[in-house]
PDB file of C-alpha atoms in Angstrom:
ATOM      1  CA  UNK A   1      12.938 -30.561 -27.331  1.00  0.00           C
ATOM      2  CA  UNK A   2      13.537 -32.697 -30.678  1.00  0.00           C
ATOM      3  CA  UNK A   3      10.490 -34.803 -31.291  1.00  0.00           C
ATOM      4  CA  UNK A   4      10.889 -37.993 -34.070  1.00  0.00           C
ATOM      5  CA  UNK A   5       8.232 -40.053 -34.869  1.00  0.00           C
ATOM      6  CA  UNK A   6       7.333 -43.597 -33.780  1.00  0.00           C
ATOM      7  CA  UNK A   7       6.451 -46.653 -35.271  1.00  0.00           C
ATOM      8  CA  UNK A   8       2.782 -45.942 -34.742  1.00  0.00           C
ATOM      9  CA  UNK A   9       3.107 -42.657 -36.022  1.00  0.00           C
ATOM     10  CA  UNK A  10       3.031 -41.047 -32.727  1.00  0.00           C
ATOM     11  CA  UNK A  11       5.384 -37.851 -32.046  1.00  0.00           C
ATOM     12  CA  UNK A  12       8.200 -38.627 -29.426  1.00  0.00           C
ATOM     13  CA  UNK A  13      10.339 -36.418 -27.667  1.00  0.00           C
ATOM     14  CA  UNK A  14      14.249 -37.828 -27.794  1.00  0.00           C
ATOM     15  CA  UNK A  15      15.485 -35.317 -25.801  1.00  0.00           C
ATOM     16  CA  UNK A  16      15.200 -32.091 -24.279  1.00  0.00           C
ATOM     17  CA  UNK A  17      14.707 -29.784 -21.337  1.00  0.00           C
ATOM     18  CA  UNK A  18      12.586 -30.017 -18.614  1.00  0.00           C
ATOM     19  CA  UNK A  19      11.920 -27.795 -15.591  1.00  0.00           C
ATOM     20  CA  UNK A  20      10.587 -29.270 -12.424  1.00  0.00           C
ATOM     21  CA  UNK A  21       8.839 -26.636  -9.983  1.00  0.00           C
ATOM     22  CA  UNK A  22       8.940 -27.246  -6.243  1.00  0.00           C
ATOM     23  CA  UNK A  23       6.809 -24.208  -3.966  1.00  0.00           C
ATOM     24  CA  UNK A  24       8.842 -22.046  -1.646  1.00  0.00           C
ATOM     25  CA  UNK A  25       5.642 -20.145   0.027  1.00  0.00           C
ATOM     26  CA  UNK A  26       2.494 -18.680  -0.896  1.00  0.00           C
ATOM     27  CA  UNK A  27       0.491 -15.658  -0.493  1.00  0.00           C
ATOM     28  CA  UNK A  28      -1.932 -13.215  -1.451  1.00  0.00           C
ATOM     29  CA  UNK A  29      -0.958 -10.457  -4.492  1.00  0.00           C
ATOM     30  CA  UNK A  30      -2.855  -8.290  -6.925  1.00  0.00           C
ATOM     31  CA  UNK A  31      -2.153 -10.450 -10.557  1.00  0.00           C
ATOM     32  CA  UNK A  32      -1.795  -8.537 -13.689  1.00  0.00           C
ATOM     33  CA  UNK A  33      -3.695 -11.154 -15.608  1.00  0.00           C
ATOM     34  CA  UNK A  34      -6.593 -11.517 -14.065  1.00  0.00           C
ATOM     35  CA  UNK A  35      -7.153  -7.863 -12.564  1.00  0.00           C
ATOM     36  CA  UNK A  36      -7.220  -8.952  -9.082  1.00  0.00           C
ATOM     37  CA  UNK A  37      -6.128 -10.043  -5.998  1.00  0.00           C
ATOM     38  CA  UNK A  38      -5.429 -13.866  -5.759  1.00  0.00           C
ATOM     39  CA  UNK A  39      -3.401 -16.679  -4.426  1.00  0.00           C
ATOM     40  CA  UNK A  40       0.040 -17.385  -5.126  1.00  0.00           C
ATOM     41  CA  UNK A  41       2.488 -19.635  -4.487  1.00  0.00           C
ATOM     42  CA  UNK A  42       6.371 -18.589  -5.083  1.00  0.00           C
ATOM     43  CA  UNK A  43       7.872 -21.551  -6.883  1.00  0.00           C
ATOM     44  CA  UNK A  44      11.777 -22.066  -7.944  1.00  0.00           C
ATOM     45  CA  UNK A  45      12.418 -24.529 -10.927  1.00  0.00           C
ATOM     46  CA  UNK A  46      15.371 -27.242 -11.598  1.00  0.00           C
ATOM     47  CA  UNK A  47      16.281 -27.826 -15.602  1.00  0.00           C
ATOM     48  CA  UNK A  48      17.437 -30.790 -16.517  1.00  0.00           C
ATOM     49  CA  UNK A  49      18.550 -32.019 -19.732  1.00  0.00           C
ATOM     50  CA  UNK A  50      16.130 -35.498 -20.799  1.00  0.00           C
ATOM     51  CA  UNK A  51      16.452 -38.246 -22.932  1.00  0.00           C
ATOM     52  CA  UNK A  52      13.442 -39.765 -24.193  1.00  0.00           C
ATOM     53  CA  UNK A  53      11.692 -38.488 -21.051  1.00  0.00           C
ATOM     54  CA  UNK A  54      14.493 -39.349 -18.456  1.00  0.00           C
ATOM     55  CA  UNK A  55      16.264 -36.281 -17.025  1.00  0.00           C
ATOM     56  CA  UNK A  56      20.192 -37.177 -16.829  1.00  0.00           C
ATOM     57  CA  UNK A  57      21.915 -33.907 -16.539  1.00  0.00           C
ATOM     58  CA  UNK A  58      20.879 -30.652 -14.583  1.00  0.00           C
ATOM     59  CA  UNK A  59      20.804 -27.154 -16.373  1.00  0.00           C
ATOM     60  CA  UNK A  60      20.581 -24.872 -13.730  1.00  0.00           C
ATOM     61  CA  UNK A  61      17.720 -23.121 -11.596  1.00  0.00           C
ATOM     62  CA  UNK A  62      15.298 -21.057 -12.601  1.00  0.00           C
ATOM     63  CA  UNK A  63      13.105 -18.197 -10.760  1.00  0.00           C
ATOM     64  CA  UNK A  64      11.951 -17.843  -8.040  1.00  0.00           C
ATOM     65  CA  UNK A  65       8.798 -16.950  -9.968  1.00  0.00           C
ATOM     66  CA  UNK A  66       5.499 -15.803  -8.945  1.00  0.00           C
ATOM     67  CA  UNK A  67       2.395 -18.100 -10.313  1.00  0.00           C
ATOM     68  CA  UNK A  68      -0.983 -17.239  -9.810  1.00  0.00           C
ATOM     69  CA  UNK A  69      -3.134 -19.764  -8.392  1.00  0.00           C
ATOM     70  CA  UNK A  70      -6.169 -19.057 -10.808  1.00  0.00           C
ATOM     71  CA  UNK A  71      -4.726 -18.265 -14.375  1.00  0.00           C
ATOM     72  CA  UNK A  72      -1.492 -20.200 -13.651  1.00  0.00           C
ATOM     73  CA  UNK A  73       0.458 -17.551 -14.882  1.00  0.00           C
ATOM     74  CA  UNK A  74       3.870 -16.758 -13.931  1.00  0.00           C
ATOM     75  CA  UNK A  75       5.437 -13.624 -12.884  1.00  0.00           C
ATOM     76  CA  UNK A  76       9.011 -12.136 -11.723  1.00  0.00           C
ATOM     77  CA  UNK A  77       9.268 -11.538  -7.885  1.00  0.00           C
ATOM     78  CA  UNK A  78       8.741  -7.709  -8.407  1.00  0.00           C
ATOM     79  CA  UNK A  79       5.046  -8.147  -8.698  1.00  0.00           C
ATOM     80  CA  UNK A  80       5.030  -9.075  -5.185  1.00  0.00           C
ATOM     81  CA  UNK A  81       5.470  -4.990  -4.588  1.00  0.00           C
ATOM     82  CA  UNK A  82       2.156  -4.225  -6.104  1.00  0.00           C
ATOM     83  CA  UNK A  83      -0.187  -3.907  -3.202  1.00  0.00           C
ATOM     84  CA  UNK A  84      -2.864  -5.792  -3.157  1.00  0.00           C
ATOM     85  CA  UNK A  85      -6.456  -4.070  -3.108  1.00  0.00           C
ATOM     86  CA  UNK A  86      -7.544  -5.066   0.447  1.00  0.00           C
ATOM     87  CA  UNK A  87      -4.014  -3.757   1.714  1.00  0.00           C
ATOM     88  CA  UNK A  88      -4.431  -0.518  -0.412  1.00  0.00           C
ATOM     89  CA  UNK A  89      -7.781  -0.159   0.806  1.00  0.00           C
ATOM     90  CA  UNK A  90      -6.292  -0.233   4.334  1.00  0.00           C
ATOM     91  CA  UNK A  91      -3.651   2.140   3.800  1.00  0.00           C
ATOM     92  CA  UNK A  92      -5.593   4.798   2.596  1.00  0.00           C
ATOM     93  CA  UNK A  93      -8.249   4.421   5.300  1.00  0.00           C
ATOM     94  CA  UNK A  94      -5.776   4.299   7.773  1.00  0.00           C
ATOM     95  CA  UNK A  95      -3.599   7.268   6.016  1.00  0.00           C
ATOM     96  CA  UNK A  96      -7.067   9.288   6.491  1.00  0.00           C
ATOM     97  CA  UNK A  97      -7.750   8.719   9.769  1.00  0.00           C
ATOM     98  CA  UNK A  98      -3.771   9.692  10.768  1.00  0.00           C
ATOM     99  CA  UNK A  99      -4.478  12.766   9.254  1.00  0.00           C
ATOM    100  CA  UNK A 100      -7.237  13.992  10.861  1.00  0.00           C
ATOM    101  CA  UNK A 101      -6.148  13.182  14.016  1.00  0.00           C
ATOM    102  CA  UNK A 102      -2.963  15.105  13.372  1.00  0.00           C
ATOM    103  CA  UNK A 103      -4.596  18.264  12.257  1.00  0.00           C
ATOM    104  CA  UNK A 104      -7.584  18.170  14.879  1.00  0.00           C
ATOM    105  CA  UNK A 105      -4.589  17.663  17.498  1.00  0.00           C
ATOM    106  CA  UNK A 106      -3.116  20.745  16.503  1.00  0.00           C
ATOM    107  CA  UNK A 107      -6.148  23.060  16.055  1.00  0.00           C
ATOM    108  CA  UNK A 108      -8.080  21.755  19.086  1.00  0.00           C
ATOM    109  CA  UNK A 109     -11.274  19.903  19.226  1.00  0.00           C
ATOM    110  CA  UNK A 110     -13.108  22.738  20.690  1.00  0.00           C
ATOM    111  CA  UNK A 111     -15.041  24.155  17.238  1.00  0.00           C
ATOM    112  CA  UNK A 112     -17.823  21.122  16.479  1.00  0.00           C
ATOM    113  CA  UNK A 113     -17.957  22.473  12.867  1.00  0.00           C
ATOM    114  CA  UNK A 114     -13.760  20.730  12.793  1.00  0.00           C
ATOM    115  CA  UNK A 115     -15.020  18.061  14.629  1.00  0.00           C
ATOM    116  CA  UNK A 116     -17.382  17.863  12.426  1.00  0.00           C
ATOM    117  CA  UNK A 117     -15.352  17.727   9.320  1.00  0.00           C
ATOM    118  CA  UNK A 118     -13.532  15.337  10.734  1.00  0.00           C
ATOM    119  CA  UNK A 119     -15.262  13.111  11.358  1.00  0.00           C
ATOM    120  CA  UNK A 120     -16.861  12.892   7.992  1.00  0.00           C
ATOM    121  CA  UNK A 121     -13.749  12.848   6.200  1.00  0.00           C
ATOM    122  CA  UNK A 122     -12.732   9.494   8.193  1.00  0.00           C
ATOM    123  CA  UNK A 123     -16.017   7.943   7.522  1.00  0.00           C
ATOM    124  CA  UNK A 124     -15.572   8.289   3.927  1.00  0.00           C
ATOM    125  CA  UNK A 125     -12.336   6.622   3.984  1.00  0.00           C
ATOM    126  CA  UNK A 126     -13.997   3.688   5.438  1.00  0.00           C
ATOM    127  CA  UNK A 127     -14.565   3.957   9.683  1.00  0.00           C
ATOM    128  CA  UNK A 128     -18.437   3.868   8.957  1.00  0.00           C
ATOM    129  CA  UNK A 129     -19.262   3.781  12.639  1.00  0.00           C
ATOM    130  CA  UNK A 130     -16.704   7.295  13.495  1.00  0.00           C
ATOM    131  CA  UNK A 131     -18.459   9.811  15.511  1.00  0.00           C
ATOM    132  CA  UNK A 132     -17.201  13.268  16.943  1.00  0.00           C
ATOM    133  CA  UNK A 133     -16.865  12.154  20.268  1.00  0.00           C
ATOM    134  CA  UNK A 134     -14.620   9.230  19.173  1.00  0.00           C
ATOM    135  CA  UNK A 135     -12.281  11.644  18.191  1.00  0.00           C
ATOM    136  CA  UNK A 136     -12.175  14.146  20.277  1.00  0.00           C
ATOM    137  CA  UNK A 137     -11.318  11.191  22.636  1.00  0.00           C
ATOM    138  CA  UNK A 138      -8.379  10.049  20.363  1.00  0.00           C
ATOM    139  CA  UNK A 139      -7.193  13.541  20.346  1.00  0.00           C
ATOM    140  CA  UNK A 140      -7.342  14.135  24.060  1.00  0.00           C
ATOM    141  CA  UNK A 141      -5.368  10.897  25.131  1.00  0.00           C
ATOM    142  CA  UNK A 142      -2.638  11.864  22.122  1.00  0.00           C
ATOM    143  CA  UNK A 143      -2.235  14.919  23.908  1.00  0.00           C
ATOM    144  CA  UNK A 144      -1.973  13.402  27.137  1.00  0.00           C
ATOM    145  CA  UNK A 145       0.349  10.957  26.348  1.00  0.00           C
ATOM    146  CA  UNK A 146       2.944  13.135  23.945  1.00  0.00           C
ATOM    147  CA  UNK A 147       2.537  15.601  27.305  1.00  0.00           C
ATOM    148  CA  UNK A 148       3.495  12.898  29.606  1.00  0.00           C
ATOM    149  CA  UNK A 149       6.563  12.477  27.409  1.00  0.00           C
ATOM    150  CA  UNK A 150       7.101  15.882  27.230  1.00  0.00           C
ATOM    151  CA  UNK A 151       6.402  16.545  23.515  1.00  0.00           C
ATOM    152  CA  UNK A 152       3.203  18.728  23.412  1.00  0.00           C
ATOM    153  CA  UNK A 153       2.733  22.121  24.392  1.00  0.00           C
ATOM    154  CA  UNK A 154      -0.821  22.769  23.690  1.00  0.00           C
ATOM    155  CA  UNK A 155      -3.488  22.551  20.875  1.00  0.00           C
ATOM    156  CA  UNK A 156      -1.264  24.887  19.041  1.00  0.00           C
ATOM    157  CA  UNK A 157       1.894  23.005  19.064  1.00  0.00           C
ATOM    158  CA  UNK A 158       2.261  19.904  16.665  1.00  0.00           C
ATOM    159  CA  UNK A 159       4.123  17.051  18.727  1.00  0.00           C
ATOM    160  CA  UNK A 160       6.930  15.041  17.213  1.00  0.00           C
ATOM    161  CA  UNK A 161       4.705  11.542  18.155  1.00  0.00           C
ATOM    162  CA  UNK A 162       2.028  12.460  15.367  1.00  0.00           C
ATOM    163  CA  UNK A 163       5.227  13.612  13.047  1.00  0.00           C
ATOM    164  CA  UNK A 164       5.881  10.240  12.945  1.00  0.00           C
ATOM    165  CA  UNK A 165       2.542   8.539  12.717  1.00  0.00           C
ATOM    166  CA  UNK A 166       2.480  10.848   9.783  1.00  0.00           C
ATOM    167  CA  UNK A 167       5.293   9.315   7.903  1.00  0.00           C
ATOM    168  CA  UNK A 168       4.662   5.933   9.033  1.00  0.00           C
ATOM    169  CA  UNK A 169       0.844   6.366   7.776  1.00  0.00           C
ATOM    170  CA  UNK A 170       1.900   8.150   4.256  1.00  0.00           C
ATOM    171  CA  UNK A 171       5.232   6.720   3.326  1.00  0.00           C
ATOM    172  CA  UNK A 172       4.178   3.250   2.412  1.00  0.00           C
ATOM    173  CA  UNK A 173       1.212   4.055   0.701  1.00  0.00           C
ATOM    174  CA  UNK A 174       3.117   7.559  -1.469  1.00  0.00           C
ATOM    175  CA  UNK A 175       4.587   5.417  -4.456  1.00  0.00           C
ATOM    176  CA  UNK A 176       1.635   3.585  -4.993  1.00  0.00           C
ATOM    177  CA  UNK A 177      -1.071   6.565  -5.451  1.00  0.00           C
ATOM    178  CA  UNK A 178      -0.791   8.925  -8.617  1.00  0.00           C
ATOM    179  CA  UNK A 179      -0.622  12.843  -8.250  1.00  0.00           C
ATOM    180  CA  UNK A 180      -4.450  13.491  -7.654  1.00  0.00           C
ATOM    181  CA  UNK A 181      -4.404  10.704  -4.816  1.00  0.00           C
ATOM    182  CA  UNK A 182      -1.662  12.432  -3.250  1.00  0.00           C
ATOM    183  CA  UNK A 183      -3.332  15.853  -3.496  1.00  0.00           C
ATOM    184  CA  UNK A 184      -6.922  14.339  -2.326  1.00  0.00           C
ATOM    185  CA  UNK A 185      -5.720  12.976   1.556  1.00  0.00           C
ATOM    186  CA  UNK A 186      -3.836  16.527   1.954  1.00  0.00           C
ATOM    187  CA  UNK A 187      -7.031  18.464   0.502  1.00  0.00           C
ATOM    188  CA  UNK A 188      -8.739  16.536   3.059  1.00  0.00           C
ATOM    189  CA  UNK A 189      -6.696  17.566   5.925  1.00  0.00           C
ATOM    190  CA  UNK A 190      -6.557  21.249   4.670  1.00  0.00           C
ATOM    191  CA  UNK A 191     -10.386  21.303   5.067  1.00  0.00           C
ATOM    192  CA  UNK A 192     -10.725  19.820   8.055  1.00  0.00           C
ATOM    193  CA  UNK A 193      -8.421  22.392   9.371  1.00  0.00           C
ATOM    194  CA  UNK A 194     -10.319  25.185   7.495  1.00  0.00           C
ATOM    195  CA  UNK A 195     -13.266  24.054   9.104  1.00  0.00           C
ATOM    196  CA  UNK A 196     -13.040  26.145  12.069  1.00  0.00           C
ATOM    197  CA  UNK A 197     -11.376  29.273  10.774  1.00  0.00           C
ATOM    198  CA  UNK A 198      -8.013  30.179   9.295  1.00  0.00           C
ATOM    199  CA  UNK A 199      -5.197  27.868   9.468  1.00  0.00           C
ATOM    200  CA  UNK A 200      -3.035  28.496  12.698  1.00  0.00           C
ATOM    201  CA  UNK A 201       1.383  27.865  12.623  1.00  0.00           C
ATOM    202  CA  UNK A 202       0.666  24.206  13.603  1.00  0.00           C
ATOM    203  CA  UNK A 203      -2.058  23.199  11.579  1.00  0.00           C
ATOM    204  CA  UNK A 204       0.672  24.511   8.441  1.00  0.00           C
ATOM    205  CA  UNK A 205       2.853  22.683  10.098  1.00  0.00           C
ATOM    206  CA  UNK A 206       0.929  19.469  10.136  1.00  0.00           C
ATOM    207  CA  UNK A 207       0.311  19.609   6.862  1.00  0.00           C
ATOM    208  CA  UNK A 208       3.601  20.669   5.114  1.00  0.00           C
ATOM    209  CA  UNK A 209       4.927  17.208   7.142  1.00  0.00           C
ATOM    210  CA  UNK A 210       1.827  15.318   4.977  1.00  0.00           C
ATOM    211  CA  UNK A 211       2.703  17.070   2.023  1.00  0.00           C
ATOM    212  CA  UNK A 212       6.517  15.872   2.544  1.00  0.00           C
ATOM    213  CA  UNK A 213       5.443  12.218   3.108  1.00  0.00           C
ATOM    214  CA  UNK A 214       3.237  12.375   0.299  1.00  0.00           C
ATOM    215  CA  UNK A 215       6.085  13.328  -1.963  1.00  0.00           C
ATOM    216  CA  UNK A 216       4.469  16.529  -2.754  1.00  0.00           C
ATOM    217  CA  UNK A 217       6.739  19.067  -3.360  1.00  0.00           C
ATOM    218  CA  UNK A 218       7.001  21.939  -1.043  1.00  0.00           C
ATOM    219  CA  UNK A 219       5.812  24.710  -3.470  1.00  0.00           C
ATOM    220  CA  UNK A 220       3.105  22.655  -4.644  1.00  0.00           C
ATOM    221  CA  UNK A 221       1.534  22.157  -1.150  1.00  0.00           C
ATOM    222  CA  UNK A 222       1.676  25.630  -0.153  1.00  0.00           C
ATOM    223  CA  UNK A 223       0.002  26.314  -3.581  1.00  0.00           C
ATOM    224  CA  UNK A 224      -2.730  23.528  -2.451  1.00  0.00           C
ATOM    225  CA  UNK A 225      -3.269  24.795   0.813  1.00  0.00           C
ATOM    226  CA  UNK A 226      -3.641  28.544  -0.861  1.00  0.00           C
ATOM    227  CA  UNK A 227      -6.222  27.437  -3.102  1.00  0.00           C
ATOM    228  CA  UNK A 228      -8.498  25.201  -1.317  1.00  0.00           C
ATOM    229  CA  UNK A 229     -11.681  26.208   0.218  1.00  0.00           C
ATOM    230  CA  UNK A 230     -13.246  25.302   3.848  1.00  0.00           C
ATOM    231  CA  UNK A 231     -16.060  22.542   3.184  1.00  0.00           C
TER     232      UNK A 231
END
């Protein structure tokens, strides 16, 4: 903007460009700025071209842009793909608990030291209130119901049903954990199926298909699941 002084002395703006923001939706995000999740609102502008404060002519749109309800600061629509902590925390509880299940359901739930295991890993990730029996349940009606549909064989047969869990548990939450995350939920699965003794075909099997949807390369998991110890 060109600002000219008054008569009074006072700086005045002849003319310009001003942007006029109108919010398109709102939301909750993690925000660079302040560290945290917050509040947003997802706001596209309208320039127009002023003359001593009056707009006249339009310049064009602007955004959409991200602003943060708390610093006010304004961000490109990408940081919408940053998950926010309470989602993050939720995906990797939930990405836990899927795992367990899946390796339990294909080494059995008839050794209490897996059971066990189990159920200690999934506490940690954050179902304070898990027991044994809770999962053994769990187990026991997966197996039922991917043996109604014809998809499980036994406790030593992995069942496509929990093949997919497994992706649809890890895939969303691979690209947002770093190497060592990765390598911590299949370290816990590995353990849990060490738990009771050597691992059997379909306890490999279950976790080569976490190891995939973690992005972990093939080598690299069966180096992991060489090197790890029961707990």
């Amino acid at each position: 903007m060109l600002p000219v002084r008054g008569g009074d002395g006072r700086r005045l703006t002849v003319w310009g460009i001003r942007t006029t923001w109108s919010t398109v939706g709102d939301g909750e995000f993690f925000c660079p700025d302040c560290g945290g999740d917050r509040n947003y609102r997802r706001r596209t502008g309208r320039r127009r071209f002023t003359v001593l404060g009056v707009p006249l002519l339009p310049r064009g749109q602007v955004g959409p842009v991200v602003e943060c309800t708390g610093c006010r600061e304004r961000f490109g629509t990408e940081v919408l793909d940053h998950l926010t902590t309470t989602r993050f925390s939720t995906l990797l509880r939930d990405a836990v608990h899927t795992v367990t299940l899946a390796v339990l359901a294909a080494g059995g739930t008839s050794s209490r030291s897996a059971l066990e295991a189990a159920a200690g890993a999934v506490r940690s990730a954050g179902f304070q209130d898990c027991t044994e029996e809770q999962l053994e349940s769990l187990v026991e009606g997966l197996a039922a119901e991917e043996g109604r549909l014809g998809l499980y064989d036994g406790p030593d047969c992995f069942g496509a049903a929990l093949s997919i869990e497994l992706h649809e548990a890890l895939e969303p939450l691979a690209p947002h954990l770093a190497g060592p995350g990765r390598e911590s939920i299949l370290l816990q699965g590995a353990r849990v199926a060490l738990a009771d003794g050597p691992y059997i075909p379909a306890e490999r099997e279950v976790l080569a298909t976490v190891g995939a949807a973690l992005r972990i390369d093939a080598d690299e998991v069966a180096r992991l699941l060489s090197a790890v110890r029961a707990p």
